[in-house]
CSV table of C-alpha atoms in Angstrom, one decimal:
chain,number,residue,atom,x,y,z
A,655,MET,CA,111.2,21.8,207.0
A,656,THR,CA,111.2,18.2,207.9
A,657,ILE,CA,107.8,17.1,209.3
A,658,THR,CA,107.1,13.8,210.9
A,659,GLY,CA,103.7,12.2,211.7
A,660,SER,CA,101.4,13.9,214.1
A,661,ASN,CA,100.6,12.6,217.5
A,662,VAL,CA,98.5,15.5,218.6
A,663,SER,CA,95.0,14.7,219.8
A,664,THR,CA,92.3,15.8,217.4
A,665,LYS,CA,90.4,17.3,220.4
A,666,GLU,CA,93.1,19.8,221.0
A,667,PRO,CA,93.9,23.1,219.1
A,668,GLY,CA,96.4,22.5,216.3
A,669,TRP,CA,95.6,18.8,215.8
A,670,LYS,CA,96.4,19.2,212.1
A,671,VAL,CA,100.0,20.2,212.9
A,672,LYS,CA,102.6,17.6,212.1
A,673,SER,CA,105.3,17.4,214.7
A,674,ALA,CA,107.9,20.2,214.0
A,675,CYS,CA,109.8,19.7,217.3
A,676,HIS,CA,112.0,16.6,216.6
A,677,ALA,CA,114.7,15.9,219.2
A,678,SER,CA,117.6,17.4,217.3
A,679,LEU,CA,115.8,20.6,216.3
A,680,ARG,CA,118.0,23.7,216.9
A,681,VAL,CA,115.7,26.7,216.0
A,682,LEU,CA,111.9,26.9,216.3
A,683,TYR,CA,110.2,29.8,214.6
A,684,TYR,CA,107.1,30.6,216.6
A,685,VAL,CA,105.0,32.9,214.4
A,686,HIS,CA,102.0,35.0,215.3
A,687,SER,CA,99.8,35.3,212.3
A,688,ALA,CA,96.1,36.1,211.5
A,689,PRO,CA,93.5,34.1,209.5
A,690,ASP,CA,93.7,36.4,206.5
A,691,HIS,CA,97.5,36.5,206.3
A,692,GLY,CA,97.9,33.5,204.1
A,693,ASP,CA,100.1,35.3,201.6
A,694,ARG,CA,102.5,36.2,204.5
A,695,ARG,CA,102.7,32.6,205.7
A,696,HIS,CA,103.4,31.4,202.1
A,697,LEU,CA,106.2,34.0,201.8
A,698,LEU,CA,107.8,32.8,205.1
A,699,ARG,CA,107.5,29.1,204.0
A,700,SER,CA,109.2,29.9,200.7
A,701,THR,CA,112.1,31.8,202.3
A,702,ILE,CA,113.2,31.0,205.8
A,703,GLY,CA,111.0,28.0,205.8
A,704,HIS,CA,112.3,26.6,202.5
A,705,THR,CA,113.6,23.1,202.9
A,706,ASP,CA,117.2,24.0,202.0
A,707,VAL,CA,117.2,27.0,204.3
A,708,ALA,CA,115.6,25.1,207.2
A,709,ALA,CA,118.2,22.4,206.8
A,710,PHE,CA,121.0,24.9,207.0
A,711,VAL,CA,119.6,26.5,210.2
A,712,ASN,CA,118.1,23.2,211.5
A,713,SER,CA,114.8,25.0,212.0
A,714,SER,CA,111.1,24.5,211.7
A,715,MET,CA,108.1,26.8,211.9
A,716,VAL,CA,104.7,26.9,213.5
A,717,PHE,CA,102.0,29.6,212.8
A,718,PHE,CA,99.5,30.5,215.4
A,719,VAL,CA,96.2,32.1,214.4
A,720,GLY,CA,92.9,32.7,216.2
A,721,THR,CA,89.5,31.9,214.8
A,722,THR,CA,87.4,34.0,212.5
A,723,PRO,CA,83.6,34.4,212.1
A,724,ASP,CA,84.1,34.5,208.3
A,725,SER,CA,83.2,30.9,207.3
A,726,LYS,CA,84.9,31.0,203.9
A,727,LEU,CA,88.1,32.3,205.4
A,728,ARG,CA,87.9,29.7,208.2
A,729,GLU,CA,87.6,26.9,205.5
A,730,GLU,CA,90.7,28.4,203.7
A,731,VAL,CA,92.7,28.3,207.0
A,732,HIS,CA,91.6,24.7,207.6
A,733,ALA,CA,92.6,23.7,204.1
A,734,GLU,CA,96.0,25.4,204.5
A,735,ALA,CA,96.5,23.7,207.9
A,736,GLU,CA,95.7,20.3,206.3
A,737,SER,CA,98.0,21.0,203.4
A,738,TYR,CA,101.1,22.3,205.2
A,739,GLY,CA,100.8,20.9,208.7
A,740,ASP,CA,102.2,24.0,210.3
A,741,VAL,CA,99.2,26.1,211.4
A,742,VAL,CA,97.6,26.0,214.8
A,743,GLU,CA,94.1,27.5,215.1
A,744,LEU,CA,93.6,28.6,218.7
A,745,ASP,CA,90.1,29.0,220.3
A,746,PHE,CA,89.6,32.7,220.4
A,747,ILE,CA,88.5,35.4,217.9
A,748,ASP,CA,91.6,36.8,216.3
A,749,THR,CA,91.5,40.6,216.9
A,750,TYR,CA,94.2,43.1,217.9
A,751,ARG,CA,93.0,43.3,221.5
A,752,ASN,CA,93.1,39.5,221.8
A,753,LEU,CA,96.8,39.1,221.0
A,754,SER,CA,97.7,38.4,224.6
A,755,HIS,CA,95.4,35.4,224.4
A,756,LYS,CA,97.4,34.3,221.4
A,757,PHE,CA,100.6,34.4,223.4
A,758,ILE,CA,99.1,32.6,226.4
A,759,ARG,CA,97.5,29.8,224.3
A,760,ALA,CA,100.4,29.4,221.8
A,761,THR,CA,103.0,29.0,224.6
A,762,LYS,CA,100.7,26.6,226.4
A,763,TRP,CA,100.5,24.6,223.1
A,764,LEU,CA,104.2,24.6,222.6
A,765,LEU,CA,104.8,23.4,226.2
A,766,ALA,CA,102.1,20.7,225.9
A,767,ASN,CA,103.5,19.4,222.6
A,768,GLY,CA,107.1,18.9,223.8
A,769,CYS,CA,108.7,21.9,222.0
A,770,LEU,CA,110.2,23.5,225.1
A,771,ASN,CA,111.8,20.6,226.9
A,772,THR,CA,115.4,20.4,225.6
A,773,SER,CA,118.6,22.3,226.5
A,774,GLN,CA,119.8,22.8,222.9
A,775,ARG,CA,117.0,24.7,221.2
A,776,VAL,CA,116.2,28.4,220.7
A,777,VAL,CA,112.8,30.0,220.0
A,778,VAL,CA,112.5,32.8,217.5
A,779,LYS,CA,109.2,34.6,218.0
A,780,LEU,CA,108.1,36.5,214.9
A,781,ASP,CA,105.1,38.4,213.6
A,782,ASP,CA,104.3,37.2,210.1
A,783,ASP,CA,105.7,40.4,208.5
A,784,VAL,CA,109.3,39.9,209.9
A,785,MET,CA,112.2,38.4,207.9
A,786,VAL,CA,115.2,36.7,209.4
A,787,ASN,CA,118.8,36.9,208.3
A,788,VAL,CA,119.6,33.2,208.7
A,789,PHE,CA,123.3,33.7,208.6
A,790,LEU,CA,123.3,36.1,211.5
A,791,LEU,CA,120.8,34.0,213.3
A,792,THR,CA,122.9,30.8,213.2
A,793,SER,CA,125.8,32.7,214.6
A,794,TYR,CA,123.6,34.2,217.3
A,795,VAL,CA,122.1,30.9,218.2
A,796,LYS,CA,125.5,29.4,218.8
A,797,TYR,CA,126.2,32.3,221.2
A,798,LEU,CA,122.8,31.9,223.0
A,799,LEU,CA,123.5,28.2,223.6
A,800,THR,CA,126.7,29.0,225.5
A,801,LEU,CA,124.8,31.0,228.1
A,802,ASP,CA,123.6,29.7,231.4
A,803,HIS,CA,119.8,30.3,231.0
A,804,SER,CA,119.0,28.8,234.4
A,805,ALA,CA,121.2,31.4,236.2
A,806,GLU,CA,120.1,34.4,234.1
A,807,PRO,CA,117.1,33.7,231.9
A,808,SER,CA,116.8,36.4,229.3
A,809,ILE,CA,114.9,37.5,226.1
A,810,HIS,CA,117.0,39.0,223.3
A,811,CYS,CA,115.2,41.8,221.6
A,812,LEU,CA,114.8,45.5,220.8
A,813,ILE,CA,114.0,46.9,224.2
A,814,LEU,CA,111.6,49.7,224.9
A,815,ALA,CA,112.2,51.4,228.3
A,816,LEU,CA,110.3,54.2,230.0
A,817,GLU,CA,107.2,53.8,227.8
A,818,LYS,CA,103.9,55.1,229.1
A,819,PRO,CA,100.3,53.9,228.6
A,820,ILE,CA,98.5,56.0,226.0
A,821,ARG,CA,95.6,57.7,227.6
A,822,ARG,CA,94.1,59.4,224.5
A,823,MET,CA,90.7,57.9,224.1
A,824,ASN,CA,90.7,58.2,220.3
A,825,SER,CA,93.9,56.2,220.0
A,826,LYS,CA,94.0,52.5,218.8
A,827,TRP,CA,96.3,51.9,221.8
A,828,PHE,CA,94.2,53.7,224.4
A,829,VAL,CA,94.7,52.1,227.8
A,830,SER,CA,92.3,53.1,230.6
A,831,ARG,CA,93.5,53.5,234.2
A,832,GLN,CA,91.2,50.5,235.1
A,833,GLU,CA,93.2,48.4,232.6
A,834,TYR,CA,96.6,49.6,233.7
A,835,SER,CA,96.9,52.0,236.7
A,836,SER,CA,100.7,52.7,236.7
A,837,PHE,CA,102.0,55.7,234.9
A,838,LYS,CA,104.7,53.8,233.0
A,839,TYR,CA,105.3,50.3,231.7
A,840,PRO,CA,108.2,48.0,232.8
A,841,PRO,CA,110.9,47.6,230.2
A,842,TYR,CA,109.6,45.3,227.4
A,843,CYS,CA,110.5,44.0,224.0
A,844,LEU,CA,109.2,45.3,220.7
A,845,GLY,CA,106.8,42.4,220.1
A,846,VAL,CA,107.4,41.9,216.4
A,847,ALA,CA,110.4,39.7,217.0
A,848,PHE,CA,112.6,38.3,219.8
A,849,VAL,CA,114.8,35.4,220.5
A,850,MET,CA,115.2,33.2,223.6
A,851,HIS,CA,116.1,29.8,224.9
A,852,VAL,CA,113.2,27.4,225.0
A,853,SER,CA,113.5,27.2,228.8
A,854,VAL,CA,112.8,30.9,229.0
A,855,LEU,CA,109.6,30.6,227.0
A,856,ALA,CA,108.6,27.8,229.4
A,857,LEU,CA,109.1,30.1,232.3
A,858,LEU,CA,106.9,32.8,230.7
A,859,SER,CA,104.2,30.2,229.9
A,860,GLN,CA,104.1,29.2,233.6
A,861,ALA,CA,104.2,32.8,234.9
A,862,VAL,CA,101.0,33.9,233.0
A,863,HIS,CA,99.0,32.2,235.8
A,864,HIS,CA,100.4,34.8,238.3
A,865,VAL,CA,99.9,37.9,236.2
A,866,PRO,CA,96.6,39.7,235.6
A,867,PHE,CA,95.6,39.7,231.9
A,868,PHE,CA,96.5,42.8,229.9
A,869,TRP,CA,95.6,43.2,226.3
A,870,VAL,CA,98.8,45.0,225.1
A,871,GLU,CA,100.6,41.8,224.1
A,872,ASP,CA,104.3,42.9,224.0
A,873,VAL,CA,104.0,44.8,227.3
A,874,TYR,CA,102.1,41.8,228.9
A,875,SER,CA,104.3,39.0,227.6
A,876,THR,CA,107.8,40.5,227.7
A,877,GLY,CA,107.2,43.1,230.3
A,878,LEU,CA,104.7,42.1,233.0
A,879,VAL,CA,105.0,38.3,232.7
A,880,ALA,CA,108.7,38.4,232.2
A,881,ARG,CA,109.1,40.5,235.3
A,882,SER,CA,107.0,38.0,237.3
A,883,ALA,CA,109.2,35.2,236.0
A,884,LYS,CA,112.4,37.1,236.8
A,885,VAL,CA,113.4,37.1,233.1
A,886,CYS,CA,115.5,40.0,231.9
A,887,SER,CA,115.8,41.5,228.4
A,888,TYR,CA,119.0,42.1,226.4
A,889,ARG,CA,119.4,44.1,223.2
A,890,HIS,CA,120.1,41.6,220.4
A,891,ARG,CA,122.5,42.0,217.4
A,892,ALA,CA,119.6,42.2,215.0
A,893,PRO,CA,119.3,39.0,213.0
A,894,LEU,CA,115.6,39.9,212.6
A,895,HIS,CA,114.2,42.5,210.2
A,896,HIS,CA,110.8,44.1,210.3
A,897,ARG,CA,109.5,45.9,207.1
A,898,GLY,CA,109.1,49.1,209.2
A,899,TRP,CA,112.7,49.1,210.5
A,900,ARG,CA,115.4,51.2,209.0
C-alpha cells in the first residue's frame, strides 16, 4: 500500500492514519476490526494489503476499531497505528452491540477525510476474517465502474431476505419489540463483506441521520439505512470469501 503524509487533525479519531485515499486510488478496503484482532490485521496486510498485491489492484486499506478499557491492549493498538498508519480508533467501547456505532463513525470518518468524493473508486467493506480473491475483484470493479450509480445506487453482497428478529431472550441476537417492533427485517446484506461505489457509501453515511439507531449492524446499515437512502442490493459474483462460507 502506498501511503503519503497525514493531514488529519490530531484532535480527530484516526489522526495517526496516513492518507490512504490518493486521487487515483481504485479500491478502498474498509475493514471492521476489534482492538484484540491484531493477528487478523497483520494477515490482511501481508496478503491483500501486500505492496505488490495492492499495486496490482490499485488498493489501500483502513482498519476501524473502537476503544478498549484494557490499558495494555490500548497501548498495543496505539503502537500498531503509529507503526502502520492504517488503524483508526473510534471513540466508543468496542463491543458486539456497538457495531452500528462503528459503521456510523467509520463512514463519517471516510467522508470527512476525502475518501468518498471521486467517481472512479469502489469501497470493499470487510470484517477482518474475510479474504478477497483479488483477480475476481479487479474484474468486478471494472464492471461496477460501468454502472450509473446516481440513477440506481446499489450494494453488491450476499442478500438476506425475509429474515425475522430473534425474540428468544437467551439468544446473543435477541431483539426486543421495543428495539424493533416489526415482525421481519427489510432485505439486507450479510455484513461480513460487501462492495459498492464510494458515492453509495456517502449516501448511507448521510442517511444515518434520518434512521433511528438499531444495534444489529448489518440490518441497520444495509437494510434500514439503505432503504432510507433508496439504495438497493444486488447479489455479487463472490470475489469475497468468509472462513465460514462453503
